[in-house]
PDB file of C-alpha atoms in Angstrom:
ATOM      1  CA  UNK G1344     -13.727 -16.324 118.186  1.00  0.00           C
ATOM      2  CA  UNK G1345     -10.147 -15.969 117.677  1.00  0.00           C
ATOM      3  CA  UNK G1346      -8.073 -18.022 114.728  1.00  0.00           C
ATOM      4  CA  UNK G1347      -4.839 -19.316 115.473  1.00  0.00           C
ATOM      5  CA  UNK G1348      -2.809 -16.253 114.074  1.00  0.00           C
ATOM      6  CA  UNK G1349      -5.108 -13.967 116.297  1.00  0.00           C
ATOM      7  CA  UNK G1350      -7.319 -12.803 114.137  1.00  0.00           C
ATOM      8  CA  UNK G1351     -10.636 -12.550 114.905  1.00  0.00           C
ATOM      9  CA  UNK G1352     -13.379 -14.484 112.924  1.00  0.00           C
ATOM     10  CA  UNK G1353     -16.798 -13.215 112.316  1.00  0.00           C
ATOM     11  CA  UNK G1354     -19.201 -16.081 114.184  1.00  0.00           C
ATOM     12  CA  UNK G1355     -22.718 -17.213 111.799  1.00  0.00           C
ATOM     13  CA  UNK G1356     -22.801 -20.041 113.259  1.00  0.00           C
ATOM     14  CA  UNK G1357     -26.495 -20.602 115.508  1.00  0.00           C
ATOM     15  CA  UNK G1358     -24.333 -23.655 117.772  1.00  0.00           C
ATOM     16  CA  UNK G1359     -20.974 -20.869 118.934  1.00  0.00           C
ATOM     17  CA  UNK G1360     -21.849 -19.710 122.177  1.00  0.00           C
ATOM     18  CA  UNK G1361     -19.224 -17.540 124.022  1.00  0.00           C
ATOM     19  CA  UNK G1362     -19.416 -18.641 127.939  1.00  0.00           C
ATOM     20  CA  UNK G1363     -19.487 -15.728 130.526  1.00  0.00           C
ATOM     21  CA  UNK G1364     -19.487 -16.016 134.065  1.00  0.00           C
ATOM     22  CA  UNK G1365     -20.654 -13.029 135.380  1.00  0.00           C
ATOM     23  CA  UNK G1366     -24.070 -11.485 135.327  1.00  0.00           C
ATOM     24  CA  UNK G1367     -24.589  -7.601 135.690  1.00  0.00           C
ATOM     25  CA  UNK G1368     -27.379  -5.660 134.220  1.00  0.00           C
ATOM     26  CA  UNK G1369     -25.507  -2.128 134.357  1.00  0.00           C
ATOM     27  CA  UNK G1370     -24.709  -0.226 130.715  1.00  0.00           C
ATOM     28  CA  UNK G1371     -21.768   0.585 129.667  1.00  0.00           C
ATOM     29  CA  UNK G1372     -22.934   4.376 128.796  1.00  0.00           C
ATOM     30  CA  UNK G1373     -19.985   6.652 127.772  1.00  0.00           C
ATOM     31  CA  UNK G1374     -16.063   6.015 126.789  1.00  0.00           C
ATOM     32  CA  UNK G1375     -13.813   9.158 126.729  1.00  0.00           C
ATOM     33  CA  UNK G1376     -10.174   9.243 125.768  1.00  0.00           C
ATOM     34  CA  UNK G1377      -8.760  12.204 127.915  1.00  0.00           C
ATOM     35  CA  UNK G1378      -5.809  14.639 126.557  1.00  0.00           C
ATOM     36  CA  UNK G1379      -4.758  15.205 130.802  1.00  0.00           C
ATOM     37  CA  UNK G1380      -2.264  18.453 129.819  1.00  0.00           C
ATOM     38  CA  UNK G1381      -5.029  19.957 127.336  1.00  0.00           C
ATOM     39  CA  UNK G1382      -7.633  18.961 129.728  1.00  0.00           C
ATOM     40  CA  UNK G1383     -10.091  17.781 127.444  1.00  0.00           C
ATOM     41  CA  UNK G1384     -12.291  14.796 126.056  1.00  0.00           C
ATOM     42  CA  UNK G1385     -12.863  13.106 123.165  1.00  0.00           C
ATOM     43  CA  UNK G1386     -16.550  12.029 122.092  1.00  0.00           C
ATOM     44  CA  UNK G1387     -18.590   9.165 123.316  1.00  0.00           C
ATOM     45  CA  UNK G1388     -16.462   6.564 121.810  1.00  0.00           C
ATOM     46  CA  UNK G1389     -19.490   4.132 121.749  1.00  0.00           C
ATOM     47  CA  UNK G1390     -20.615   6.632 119.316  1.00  0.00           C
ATOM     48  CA  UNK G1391     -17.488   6.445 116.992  1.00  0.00           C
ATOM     49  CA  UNK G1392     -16.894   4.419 113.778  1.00  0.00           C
ATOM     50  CA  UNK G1393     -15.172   0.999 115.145  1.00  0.00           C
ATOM     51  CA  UNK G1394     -11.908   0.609 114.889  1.00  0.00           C
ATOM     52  CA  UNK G1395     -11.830   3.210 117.354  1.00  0.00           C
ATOM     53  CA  UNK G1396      -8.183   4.602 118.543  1.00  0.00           C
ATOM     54  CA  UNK G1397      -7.887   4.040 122.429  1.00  0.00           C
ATOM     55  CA  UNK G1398      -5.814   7.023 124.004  1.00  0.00           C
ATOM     56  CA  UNK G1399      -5.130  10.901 122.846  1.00  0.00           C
ATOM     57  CA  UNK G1400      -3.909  11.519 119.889  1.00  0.00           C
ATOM     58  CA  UNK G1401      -0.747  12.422 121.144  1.00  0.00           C
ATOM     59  CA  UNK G1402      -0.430  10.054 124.436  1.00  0.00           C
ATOM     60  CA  UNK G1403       1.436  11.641 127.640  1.00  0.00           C
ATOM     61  CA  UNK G1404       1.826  10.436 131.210  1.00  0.00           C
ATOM     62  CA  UNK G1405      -1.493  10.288 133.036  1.00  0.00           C
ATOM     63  CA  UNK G1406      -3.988  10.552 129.856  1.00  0.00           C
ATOM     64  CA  UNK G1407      -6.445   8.096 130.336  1.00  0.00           C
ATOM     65  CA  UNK G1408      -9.177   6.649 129.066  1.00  0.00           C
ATOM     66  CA  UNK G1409     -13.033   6.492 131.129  1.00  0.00           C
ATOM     67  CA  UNK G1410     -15.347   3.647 130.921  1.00  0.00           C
ATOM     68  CA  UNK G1411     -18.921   4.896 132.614  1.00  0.00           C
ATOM     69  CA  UNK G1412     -21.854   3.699 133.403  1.00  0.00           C
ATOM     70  CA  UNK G1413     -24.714   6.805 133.276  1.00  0.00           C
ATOM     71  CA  UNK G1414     -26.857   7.418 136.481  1.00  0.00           C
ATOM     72  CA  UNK G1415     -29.381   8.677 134.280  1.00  0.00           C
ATOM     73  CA  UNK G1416     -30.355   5.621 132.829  1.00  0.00           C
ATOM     74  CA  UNK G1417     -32.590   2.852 134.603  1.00  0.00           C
ATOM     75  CA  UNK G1418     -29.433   0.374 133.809  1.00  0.00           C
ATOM     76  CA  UNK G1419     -26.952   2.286 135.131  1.00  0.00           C
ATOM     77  CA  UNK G1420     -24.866   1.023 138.318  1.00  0.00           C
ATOM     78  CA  UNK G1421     -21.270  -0.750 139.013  1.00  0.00           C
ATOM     79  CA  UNK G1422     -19.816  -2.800 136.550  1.00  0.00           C
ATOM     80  CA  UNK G1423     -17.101  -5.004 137.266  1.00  0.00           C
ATOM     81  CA  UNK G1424     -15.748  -6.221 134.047  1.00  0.00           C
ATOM     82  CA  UNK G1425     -14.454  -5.162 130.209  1.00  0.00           C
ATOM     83  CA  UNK G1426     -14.254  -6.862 127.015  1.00  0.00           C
ATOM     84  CA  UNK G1427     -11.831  -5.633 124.488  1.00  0.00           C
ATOM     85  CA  UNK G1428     -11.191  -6.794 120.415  1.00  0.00           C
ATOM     86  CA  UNK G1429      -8.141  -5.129 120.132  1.00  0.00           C
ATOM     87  CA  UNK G1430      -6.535  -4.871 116.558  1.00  0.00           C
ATOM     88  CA  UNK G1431      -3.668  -2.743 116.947  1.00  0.00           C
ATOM     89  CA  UNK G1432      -1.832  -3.505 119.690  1.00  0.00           C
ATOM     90  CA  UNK G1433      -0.308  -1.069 122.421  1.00  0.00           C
ATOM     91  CA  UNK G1434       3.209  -0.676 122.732  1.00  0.00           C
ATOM     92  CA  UNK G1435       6.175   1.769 123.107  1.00  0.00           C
ATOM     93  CA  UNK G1436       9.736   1.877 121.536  1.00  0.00           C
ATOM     94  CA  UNK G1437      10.871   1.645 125.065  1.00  0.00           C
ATOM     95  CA  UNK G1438       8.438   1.093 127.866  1.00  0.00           C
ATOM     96  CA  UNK G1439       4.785   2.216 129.459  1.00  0.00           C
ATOM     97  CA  UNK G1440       2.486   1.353 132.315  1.00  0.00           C
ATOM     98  CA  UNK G1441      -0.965   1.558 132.694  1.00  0.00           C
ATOM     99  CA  UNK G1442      -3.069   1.989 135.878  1.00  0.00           C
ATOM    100  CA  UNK G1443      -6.882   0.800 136.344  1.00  0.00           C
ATOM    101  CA  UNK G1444      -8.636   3.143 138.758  1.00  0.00           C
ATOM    102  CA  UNK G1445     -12.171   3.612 140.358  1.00  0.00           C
ATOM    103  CA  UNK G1446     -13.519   6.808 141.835  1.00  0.00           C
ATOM    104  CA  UNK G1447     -13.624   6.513 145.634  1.00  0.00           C
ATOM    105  CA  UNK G1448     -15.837   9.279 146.731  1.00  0.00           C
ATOM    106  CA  UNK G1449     -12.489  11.359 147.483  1.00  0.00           C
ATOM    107  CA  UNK G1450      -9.604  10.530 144.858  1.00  0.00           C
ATOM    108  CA  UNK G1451      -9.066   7.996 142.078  1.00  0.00           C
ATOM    109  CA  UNK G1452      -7.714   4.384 143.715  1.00  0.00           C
ATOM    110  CA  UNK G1453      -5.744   1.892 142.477  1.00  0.00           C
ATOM    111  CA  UNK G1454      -8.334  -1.210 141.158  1.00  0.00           C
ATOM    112  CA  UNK G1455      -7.302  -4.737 141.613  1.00  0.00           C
ATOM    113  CA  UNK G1456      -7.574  -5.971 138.237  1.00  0.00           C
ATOM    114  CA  UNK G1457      -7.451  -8.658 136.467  1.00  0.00           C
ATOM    115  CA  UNK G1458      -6.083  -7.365 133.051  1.00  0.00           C
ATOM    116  CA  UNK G1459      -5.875 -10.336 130.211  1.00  0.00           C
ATOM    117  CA  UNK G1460      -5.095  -7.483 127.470  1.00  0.00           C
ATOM    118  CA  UNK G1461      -1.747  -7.431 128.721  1.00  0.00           C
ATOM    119  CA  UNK G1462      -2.281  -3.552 129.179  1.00  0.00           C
ATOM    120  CA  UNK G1463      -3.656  -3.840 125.522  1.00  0.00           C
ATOM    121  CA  UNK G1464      -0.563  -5.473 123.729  1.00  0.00           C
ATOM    122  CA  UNK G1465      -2.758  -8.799 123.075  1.00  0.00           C
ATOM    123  CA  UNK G1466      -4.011  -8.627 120.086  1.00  0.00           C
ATOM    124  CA  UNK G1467      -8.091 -10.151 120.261  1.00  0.00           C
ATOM    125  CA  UNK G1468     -10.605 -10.728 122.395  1.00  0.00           C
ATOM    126  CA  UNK G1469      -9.820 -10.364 125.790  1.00  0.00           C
ATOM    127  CA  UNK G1470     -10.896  -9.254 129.489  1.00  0.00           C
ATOM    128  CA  UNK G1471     -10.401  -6.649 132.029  1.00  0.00           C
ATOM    129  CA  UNK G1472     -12.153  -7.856 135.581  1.00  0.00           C
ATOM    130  CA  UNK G1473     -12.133  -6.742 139.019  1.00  0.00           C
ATOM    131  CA  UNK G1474     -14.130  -7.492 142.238  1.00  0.00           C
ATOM    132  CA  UNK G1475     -16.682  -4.273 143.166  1.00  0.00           C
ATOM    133  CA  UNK G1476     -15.285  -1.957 145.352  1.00  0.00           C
ATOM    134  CA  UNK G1477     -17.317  -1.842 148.082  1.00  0.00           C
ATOM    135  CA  UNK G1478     -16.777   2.246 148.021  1.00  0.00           C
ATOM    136  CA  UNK G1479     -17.278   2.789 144.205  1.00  0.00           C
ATOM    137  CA  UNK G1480     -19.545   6.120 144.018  1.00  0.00           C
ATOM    138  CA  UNK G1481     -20.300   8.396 141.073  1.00  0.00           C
ATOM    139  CA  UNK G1482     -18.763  11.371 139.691  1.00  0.00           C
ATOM    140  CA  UNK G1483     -19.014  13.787 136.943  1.00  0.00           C
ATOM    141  CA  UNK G1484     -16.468  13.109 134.069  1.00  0.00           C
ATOM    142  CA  UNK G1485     -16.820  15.080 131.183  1.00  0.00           C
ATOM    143  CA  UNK G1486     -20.098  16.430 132.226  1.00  0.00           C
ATOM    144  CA  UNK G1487     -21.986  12.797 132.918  1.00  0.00           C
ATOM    145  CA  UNK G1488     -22.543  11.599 136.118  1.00  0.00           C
ATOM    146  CA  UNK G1489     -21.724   7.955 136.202  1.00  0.00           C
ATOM    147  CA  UNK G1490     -19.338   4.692 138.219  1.00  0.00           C
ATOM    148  CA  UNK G1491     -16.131   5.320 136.485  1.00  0.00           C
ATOM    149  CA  UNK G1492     -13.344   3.349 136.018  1.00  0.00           C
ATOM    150  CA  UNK G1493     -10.537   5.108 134.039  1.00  0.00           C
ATOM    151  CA  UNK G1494      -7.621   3.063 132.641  1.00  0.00           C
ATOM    152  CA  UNK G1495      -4.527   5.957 132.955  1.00  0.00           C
ATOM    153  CA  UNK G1496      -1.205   5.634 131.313  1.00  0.00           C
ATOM    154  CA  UNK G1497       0.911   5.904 134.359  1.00  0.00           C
ATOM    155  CA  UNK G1498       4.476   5.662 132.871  1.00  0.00           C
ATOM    156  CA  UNK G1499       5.876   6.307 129.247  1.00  0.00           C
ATOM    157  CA  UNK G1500       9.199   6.618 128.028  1.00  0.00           C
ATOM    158  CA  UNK G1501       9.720   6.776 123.499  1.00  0.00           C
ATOM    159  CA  UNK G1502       7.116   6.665 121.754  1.00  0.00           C
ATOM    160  CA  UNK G1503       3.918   5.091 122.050  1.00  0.00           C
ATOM    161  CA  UNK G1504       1.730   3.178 119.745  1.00  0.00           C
ATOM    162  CA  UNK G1505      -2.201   3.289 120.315  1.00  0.00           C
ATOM    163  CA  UNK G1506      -4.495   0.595 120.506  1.00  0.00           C
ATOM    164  CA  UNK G1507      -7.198   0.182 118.587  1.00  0.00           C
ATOM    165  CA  UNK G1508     -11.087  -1.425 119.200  1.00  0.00           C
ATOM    166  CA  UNK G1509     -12.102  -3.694 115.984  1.00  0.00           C
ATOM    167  CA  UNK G1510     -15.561  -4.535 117.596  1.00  0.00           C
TER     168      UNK G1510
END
């Protein structure tokens, strides 16, 4: 739940439900920010002490970050949405983009999504959807196999602020 200033509130009580209205039984196995012009990965963020920074340290055009789901785990398949709590907001003392992508098979492709973070400058609990590609197929990122989707910061002019995950 989210108060009226944003903020999100811890929920104890039994009677809050949150409504979803999607039903998928694939993992989300492995986040990696990727540094693109250093060519390397950060941990499994799902493994990091929340709030967790989204993006390299020191962002650049076409770092990006991965959201997989493992083919080596009996849950593992196409996923086709992404909650966020973001704290700290993205933004930039001028401008950015961001890009969602899937792996094709053959090259990263432009995803049709549905992006209620507002490319991560809403603060709270929010959404990233998109309908299954219908020629999603794994890759290896960062040494695990898995259905990708990468989020990549397509444009950036000054200086960019990192989101963070809260929860």
């Amino acid at each position: 739940n989210v108060d009226s200033t944003g903020e999100a509130e811890e929920t104890n009580n039994a009677g809050e439900v949150f409504i979803g209205n999607k039903q998928n039984q694939a993992a989300l196995t492995h986040i990696f920010n990727e540094d693109e012009s250093a060519g390397t990965f950060s941990g499994n963020l799902l493994d990091a002490t929340l709030p967790t920074t989204l993006f390299a340290a020191t962002p650049a055009v076409d770092d990006a970050i991965y959201f997989g789901s493992s083919t080596g785990l009996p849950v593992s398949g196409p996923f086709s949405s992404l909650i966020f709590n973001i704290g700290t907001v993205a933004s930039s003392t001028t401008s950015y983009a961001l890009t969602w992508e899937y792996w094709d098979g053959s090259v990263w492709t432009t995803l049709s999504a549905d992006d209620n973070t507002g490319s991560f400058a809403t603060a709270g609990a929010n959404s990233v959807a998109w309908q299954l590609p219908t020629d999603w197929a794994t890759t290896s990122v960062n040494s695990v196999t898995a259905y990708w989707v990468r989020v990549r910061l397509s444009a950036l002019t000054g200086t960019f602020t990192r989101p963070t995950q809260i929860s």
